[in-house]
Coordinates of C-alpha atoms in Angstrom, one line a residue:
M1 CA 38.9 -35.3 -123.4
G2 CA 41.7 -34.6 -121.0
R3 CA 42.7 -36.4 -117.8
F4 CA 40.6 -36.7 -114.7
L5 CA 42.4 -36.2 -111.4
A6 CA 41.3 -36.7 -107.8
F7 CA 42.9 -35.7 -104.6
G8 CA 42.3 -37.6 -101.4
E9 CA 43.3 -40.4 -98.9
M10 CA 43.4 -44.1 -99.7
M11 CA 42.6 -46.3 -96.8
W12 CA 42.1 -50.0 -96.0
R13 CA 38.6 -51.0 -94.9
L14 CA 38.2 -53.8 -92.4
S15 CA 34.9 -55.6 -92.1
P16 CA 33.7 -58.8 -90.4
P17 CA 32.6 -61.5 -92.9
G18 CA 29.0 -61.6 -93.9
R19 CA 26.7 -59.8 -91.5
E20 CA 28.6 -60.6 -88.4
M21 CA 29.4 -58.1 -85.6
L22 CA 32.9 -56.7 -85.5
L23 CA 35.3 -59.5 -84.2
Q24 CA 32.4 -61.9 -83.6
T25 CA 34.8 -64.4 -85.1
P26 CA 38.5 -63.5 -85.3
K27 CA 38.7 -62.6 -89.0
L28 CA 38.2 -59.5 -91.1
D29 CA 37.7 -58.9 -94.8
V30 CA 39.9 -56.2 -96.3
W31 CA 39.2 -53.8 -99.2
L32 CA 40.8 -50.7 -100.5
A33 CA 38.8 -47.6 -99.6
G34 CA 38.6 -43.8 -99.8
A35 CA 36.0 -41.6 -101.4
E36 CA 38.3 -40.2 -104.1
A37 CA 40.0 -43.6 -104.7
N38 CA 36.5 -45.1 -105.2
V39 CA 35.6 -42.5 -107.8
V40 CA 38.8 -42.9 -109.9
T41 CA 38.5 -46.7 -109.6
A42 CA 35.0 -46.6 -111.0
L43 CA 35.9 -44.2 -113.8
A44 CA 39.0 -46.2 -114.8
R45 CA 37.0 -49.4 -115.1
L46 CA 34.6 -47.4 -117.3
G47 CA 37.4 -46.5 -119.7
H48 CA 38.5 -43.0 -118.5
D49 CA 42.0 -41.7 -118.2
V50 CA 42.2 -41.0 -114.4
G51 CA 44.8 -40.4 -111.7
L52 CA 44.9 -40.0 -108.0
V53 CA 47.0 -37.6 -106.0
S54 CA 47.6 -39.1 -102.6
R55 CA 50.3 -40.3 -100.1
V56 CA 50.8 -43.7 -98.5
P57 CA 53.5 -45.1 -96.2
D58 CA 56.4 -46.9 -97.8
N59 CA 55.5 -50.3 -96.4
D60 CA 53.5 -53.3 -97.4
L61 CA 50.1 -51.7 -96.7
G62 CA 50.9 -48.6 -98.7
R63 CA 52.5 -50.5 -101.6
A64 CA 49.5 -53.0 -101.7
A65 CA 47.1 -50.0 -101.9
V66 CA 49.0 -48.6 -104.9
T67 CA 49.2 -52.0 -106.6
T68 CA 45.4 -52.5 -106.1
L69 CA 44.6 -49.1 -107.6
R70 CA 46.9 -49.6 -110.5
G71 CA 45.3 -53.0 -111.2
H72 CA 42.0 -51.2 -111.9
G73 CA 43.6 -49.0 -114.5
V74 CA 44.3 -45.9 -112.4
D75 CA 47.5 -43.9 -113.0
T76 CA 49.3 -44.1 -109.7
K77 CA 52.4 -42.0 -110.7
T78 CA 51.0 -39.1 -108.7
I79 CA 50.9 -41.1 -105.4
L80 CA 53.8 -40.3 -103.1
Y81 CA 55.4 -42.5 -100.4
G82 CA 56.1 -41.1 -97.0
G83 CA 54.8 -40.9 -93.4
E84 CA 54.3 -43.6 -90.9
R85 CA 50.9 -45.2 -91.2
M86 CA 48.0 -46.0 -93.4
G87 CA 44.5 -44.8 -92.6
L88 CA 42.0 -47.5 -91.6
Y89 CA 38.4 -47.8 -91.0
M90 CA 36.1 -50.5 -89.8
V91 CA 32.6 -51.2 -91.1
T92 CA 30.1 -53.5 -89.5
S93 CA 27.4 -54.0 -92.1
G94 CA 23.8 -53.7 -90.9
A95 CA 21.1 -56.3 -91.4
G96 CA 17.3 -56.1 -91.0
M97 CA 16.6 -53.5 -88.3
R98 CA 20.3 -53.2 -87.3
A99 CA 22.1 -50.2 -88.8
T100 CA 25.6 -50.2 -90.3
E101 CA 28.3 -49.0 -87.9
V102 CA 31.6 -47.2 -88.9
I103 CA 34.7 -46.7 -86.7
Y104 CA 37.5 -44.5 -88.0
D105 CA 41.2 -45.0 -87.4
R106 CA 42.7 -42.3 -89.5
A107 CA 44.5 -39.9 -87.1
G108 CA 48.1 -39.3 -87.9
S109 CA 48.0 -41.1 -91.3
S110 CA 50.5 -40.6 -94.0
F111 CA 48.1 -38.5 -96.0
A112 CA 46.7 -36.5 -93.1
E113 CA 50.1 -35.3 -92.1
A114 CA 51.3 -34.4 -95.6
P115 CA 51.8 -30.6 -95.7
A116 CA 50.1 -28.5 -98.4
D117 CA 53.4 -27.5 -100.1
L118 CA 54.2 -31.2 -100.7
W119 CA 52.1 -31.1 -103.8
D120 CA 53.3 -29.4 -107.0
W121 CA 50.0 -28.6 -108.5
N122 CA 51.4 -26.8 -111.5
A123 CA 52.9 -30.2 -112.6
L124 CA 50.1 -32.3 -111.3
L125 CA 47.4 -30.4 -113.2
D126 CA 49.2 -30.5 -116.5
G127 CA 46.8 -32.0 -119.1
V128 CA 44.0 -32.3 -116.5
D129 CA 40.4 -31.3 -117.5
R130 CA 38.8 -31.9 -114.1
L131 CA 39.9 -32.0 -110.5
H132 CA 37.7 -34.0 -108.1
L133 CA 37.7 -33.2 -104.3
S134 CA 35.5 -34.2 -101.4
G135 CA 34.7 -32.9 -97.9
I136 CA 36.4 -35.8 -96.3
T137 CA 39.9 -34.5 -97.0
P138 CA 39.4 -31.2 -95.1
A139 CA 37.6 -33.1 -92.3
L140 CA 40.8 -35.0 -91.5
G141 CA 42.4 -31.9 -89.9
P142 CA 43.9 -28.5 -90.4
V143 CA 46.8 -29.7 -92.5
P144 CA 44.7 -31.6 -95.1
A145 CA 42.1 -28.8 -95.1
K146 CA 44.9 -26.4 -96.1
A147 CA 46.0 -28.9 -98.8
A148 CA 42.5 -29.2 -100.2
I149 CA 42.1 -25.5 -100.5
A150 CA 45.5 -25.1 -102.1
A151 CA 44.5 -27.7 -104.7
A152 CA 41.3 -25.9 -105.4
E153 CA 43.1 -22.6 -105.7
A154 CA 45.6 -24.1 -108.1
A155 CA 42.9 -25.6 -110.3
V156 CA 41.0 -22.3 -110.5
A157 CA 44.2 -20.5 -111.4
R158 CA 44.8 -22.9 -114.3
G159 CA 41.1 -22.9 -115.4
V160 CA 40.6 -26.5 -114.4
P161 CA 36.9 -27.1 -113.4
I162 CA 36.3 -28.7 -110.0
S163 CA 33.7 -31.3 -108.9
F164 CA 33.2 -31.4 -105.2
D165 CA 31.4 -34.1 -103.1
G166 CA 30.2 -32.8 -99.8
N167 CA 30.6 -36.1 -98.0
Y168 CA 30.0 -34.6 -94.6
R169 CA 31.4 -36.8 -91.8
A170 CA 30.6 -35.4 -88.4
K171 CA 32.8 -38.0 -86.6
L172 CA 35.9 -36.6 -88.4
W173 CA 35.1 -32.9 -88.1
E174 CA 34.4 -33.3 -84.4
R175 CA 37.9 -34.7 -83.7
W176 CA 39.5 -31.3 -84.0
D177 CA 38.8 -27.6 -83.4
S178 CA 37.2 -27.2 -86.9
N179 CA 34.9 -24.8 -88.7
P180 CA 33.4 -27.0 -91.3
R181 CA 31.1 -24.4 -92.8
A182 CA 33.9 -21.9 -93.4
I183 CA 36.2 -24.5 -95.0
L184 CA 33.5 -26.1 -97.1
M185 CA 32.4 -22.7 -98.3
E186 CA 35.9 -22.0 -99.7
L187 CA 35.9 -25.3 -101.6
V188 CA 32.3 -25.2 -102.9
S189 CA 32.7 -21.6 -104.1
R190 CA 35.4 -22.9 -106.5
A191 CA 33.4 -25.8 -107.9
D192 CA 31.1 -26.1 -110.9
I193 CA 29.6 -29.4 -109.9
L194 CA 28.4 -30.2 -106.4
F195 CA 27.4 -33.6 -105.2
G196 CA 25.2 -32.9 -102.2
N197 CA 21.6 -32.5 -101.1
H198 CA 19.5 -30.0 -99.3
R199 CA 21.1 -30.9 -95.9
D200 CA 24.6 -30.1 -97.3
I201 CA 23.3 -26.8 -98.7
A202 CA 21.6 -26.0 -95.4
L203 CA 24.9 -26.4 -93.6
L204 CA 26.7 -24.1 -96.0
L205 CA 24.0 -21.4 -96.1
Q206 CA 23.0 -21.7 -92.4
R207 CA 19.3 -21.9 -93.2
D208 CA 16.6 -24.6 -93.2
F209 CA 14.7 -25.6 -96.3
G210 CA 11.0 -26.4 -95.7
G211 CA 8.7 -28.6 -97.7
E212 CA 9.4 -32.1 -98.8
G213 CA 10.7 -34.1 -101.8
E214 CA 11.4 -32.4 -105.1
D215 CA 10.1 -29.0 -104.0
R216 CA 12.6 -28.8 -101.1
R217 CA 15.5 -29.8 -103.4
Q218 CA 14.5 -27.2 -105.9
V219 CA 14.4 -24.4 -103.3
A220 CA 17.8 -25.6 -101.9
A221 CA 19.4 -25.7 -105.4
D222 CA 18.1 -22.2 -106.2
A223 CA 19.6 -20.9 -103.0
A224 CA 23.0 -22.6 -103.7
F225 CA 23.1 -21.2 -107.3
A226 CA 22.5 -17.7 -105.9
A227 CA 25.2 -18.1 -103.3
F228 CA 27.9 -19.7 -105.6
P229 CA 28.2 -18.1 -109.0
K230 CA 30.6 -20.7 -110.4
L231 CA 28.3 -23.6 -109.6
Q232 CA 26.5 -25.1 -112.6
L233 CA 25.2 -28.5 -111.5
I234 CA 24.0 -30.0 -108.2
A235 CA 23.6 -33.8 -108.2
S236 CA 22.0 -35.7 -105.3
T237 CA 20.2 -38.9 -104.3
A238 CA 17.1 -39.2 -102.1
R239 CA 17.2 -42.4 -99.9
H240 CA 14.4 -43.9 -97.9
V241 CA 15.6 -46.7 -95.5
D242 CA 12.9 -49.3 -95.0
T243 CA 15.4 -51.8 -93.5
A244 CA 19.2 -52.2 -93.8
D245 CA 18.4 -54.8 -96.5
Q246 CA 16.0 -52.7 -98.5
N247 CA 16.1 -49.0 -99.4
R248 CA 14.3 -46.8 -101.9
L249 CA 16.5 -44.5 -104.0
S250 CA 16.1 -41.8 -106.6
A251 CA 18.5 -39.3 -108.2
R252 CA 18.2 -35.7 -109.2
I253 CA 20.4 -33.2 -111.0
D254 CA 19.7 -29.5 -110.9
G255 CA 21.1 -27.0 -113.4
R256 CA 20.6 -23.3 -113.4
Q257 CA 17.9 -23.5 -116.1
D258 CA 16.5 -27.0 -115.8
H259 CA 16.6 -30.2 -113.8
A260 CA 16.3 -34.0 -114.2
Q261 CA 14.6 -36.3 -111.7
T262 CA 14.5 -40.1 -111.9
E263 CA 11.8 -42.4 -110.7
E264 CA 12.4 -44.1 -107.3
I265 CA 13.7 -47.6 -107.4
I266 CA 13.7 -50.3 -104.8
L267 CA 17.0 -51.7 -103.7
A268 CA 16.2 -55.1 -102.2
G269 CA 18.7 -57.6 -100.8
I270 CA 21.4 -55.0 -100.2
V271 CA 24.9 -56.5 -99.9
D272 CA 26.8 -53.3 -99.0
R273 CA 25.7 -49.7 -99.3
I274 CA 29.1 -48.1 -98.3
G275 CA 30.5 -46.4 -101.3
G276 CA 27.1 -45.8 -102.9
G277 CA 27.5 -42.1 -103.0
D278 CA 30.9 -42.4 -104.6
A279 CA 29.4 -44.7 -107.2
F280 CA 26.6 -42.2 -107.9
A281 CA 29.2 -39.4 -108.4
S282 CA 31.2 -41.7 -110.7
G283 CA 28.2 -42.5 -112.8
V284 CA 27.2 -38.9 -113.2
L285 CA 30.7 -37.8 -114.1
H286 CA 31.0 -40.8 -116.5
A287 CA 27.9 -39.7 -118.4
L288 CA 28.9 -36.1 -118.5
R289 CA 32.3 -36.9 -119.8
Q290 CA 30.8 -38.9 -122.6
G291 CA 28.7 -35.9 -123.6
G292 CA 25.4 -37.0 -122.0
D293 CA 22.8 -34.5 -120.8
I294 CA 21.7 -34.2 -117.2
A295 CA 18.9 -36.7 -117.6
Q296 CA 21.3 -39.3 -118.9
A297 CA 23.8 -38.4 -116.1
A298 CA 21.1 -38.8 -113.4
Q299 CA 20.0 -42.2 -114.8
T300 CA 23.6 -43.4 -115.1
G301 CA 24.5 -42.2 -111.6
L302 CA 21.4 -44.1 -110.2
A303 CA 22.3 -47.2 -112.2
L304 CA 25.9 -47.3 -110.9
T305 CA 25.0 -46.7 -107.3
A306 CA 22.3 -49.3 -107.5
L307 CA 24.8 -51.8 -108.8
K308 CA 27.3 -50.9 -106.1
H309 CA 24.7 -52.0 -103.4
S310 CA 25.1 -55.5 -104.8
L311 CA 28.8 -55.7 -104.2
P312 CA 30.9 -56.0 -101.0
G313 CA 33.7 -53.4 -100.5
D314 CA 33.8 -49.7 -101.2
A315 CA 34.3 -49.4 -105.0
A316 CA 31.9 -49.9 -107.9
L317 CA 33.8 -52.4 -110.0
F318 CA 31.5 -52.4 -113.0
R319 CA 31.8 -51.9 -116.8
Q320 CA 29.6 -50.1 -119.3
A321 CA 27.9 -53.4 -120.2
D322 CA 26.7 -53.7 -116.6
I323 CA 25.2 -50.2 -116.6
D324 CA 23.5 -50.9 -120.0
A325 CA 22.1 -54.2 -118.7
F326 CA 20.7 -52.5 -115.6
L327 CA 19.1 -49.6 -117.6
A328 CA 17.6 -52.2 -119.9
G329 CA 16.1 -54.1 -117.0
G330 CA 18.3 -57.2 -117.6
L331 CA 18.1 -59.1 -114.4
D332 CA 18.1 -62.6 -115.8
V333 CA 21.3 -64.7 -116.1
R334 CA 23.6 -63.5 -118.8
R335 CA 24.8 -66.6 -120.7

């Protein structure tokens, strides 16, 4: 097994303590964040050789981000220093019937202003067996969109497979004169694994998918496989929100010849659902990199995202023993 590499922005997340409103009291909790950073953090803690390609300012915020990532076991030698500011975002966690709210402060960040030719992909991809990208990077603006496409093109040229997480963020795309469908089509067309559901596929293919549940997901997956010849797997979750504190979640992976569908589980007493999608992607990739089949990958992805809902912050900071205990139903105190 070679090295896993992701490309994307690191940020700091600011949140009020507990379930307070933003600045209800004059204090904020701080966590390292970023979709791709979350994935490599989770995989590093599960024992994989992983690195992140990114850029942070050469100041206390940027250096602390790199130190935090390195502390989880991520190779940070591919993170550059430069630019003026660190991307930030604020999360006010929901409670009961109050939904979670997100405010972005990412414009003009060190990463968002890094030109595409700053990255030497021939050197960066040496020894890499998978490149992971997400739709958040191109949503940041025309410069990072060009950089993401350049990364995907370089990976294809070297025969490095690409996993792509749709991660559609309307608030980011709407900030600039963007064409999300055209840009995302370029990226998905180069990927062999897509993390996304029927809504992501509907955006790409400009068509609606009728029906409900598994049938709708199957039709959407078939349409995506027909449209994207390189695509081999589509992994997704289905979430039903009862309240901010209780959701129901299931996972599914579609292949070209078969599929795997988990049972729905109840997530009660949710602490923090932000980063749950990244945890799911990490669990799926973890299982596949260990040689698991799609049924094992779906169960592992569901396990890791369920565990993430119990933890404040963005990243899933768990080990294999935690996943094994969850899958075994071990909810009693471990002594």
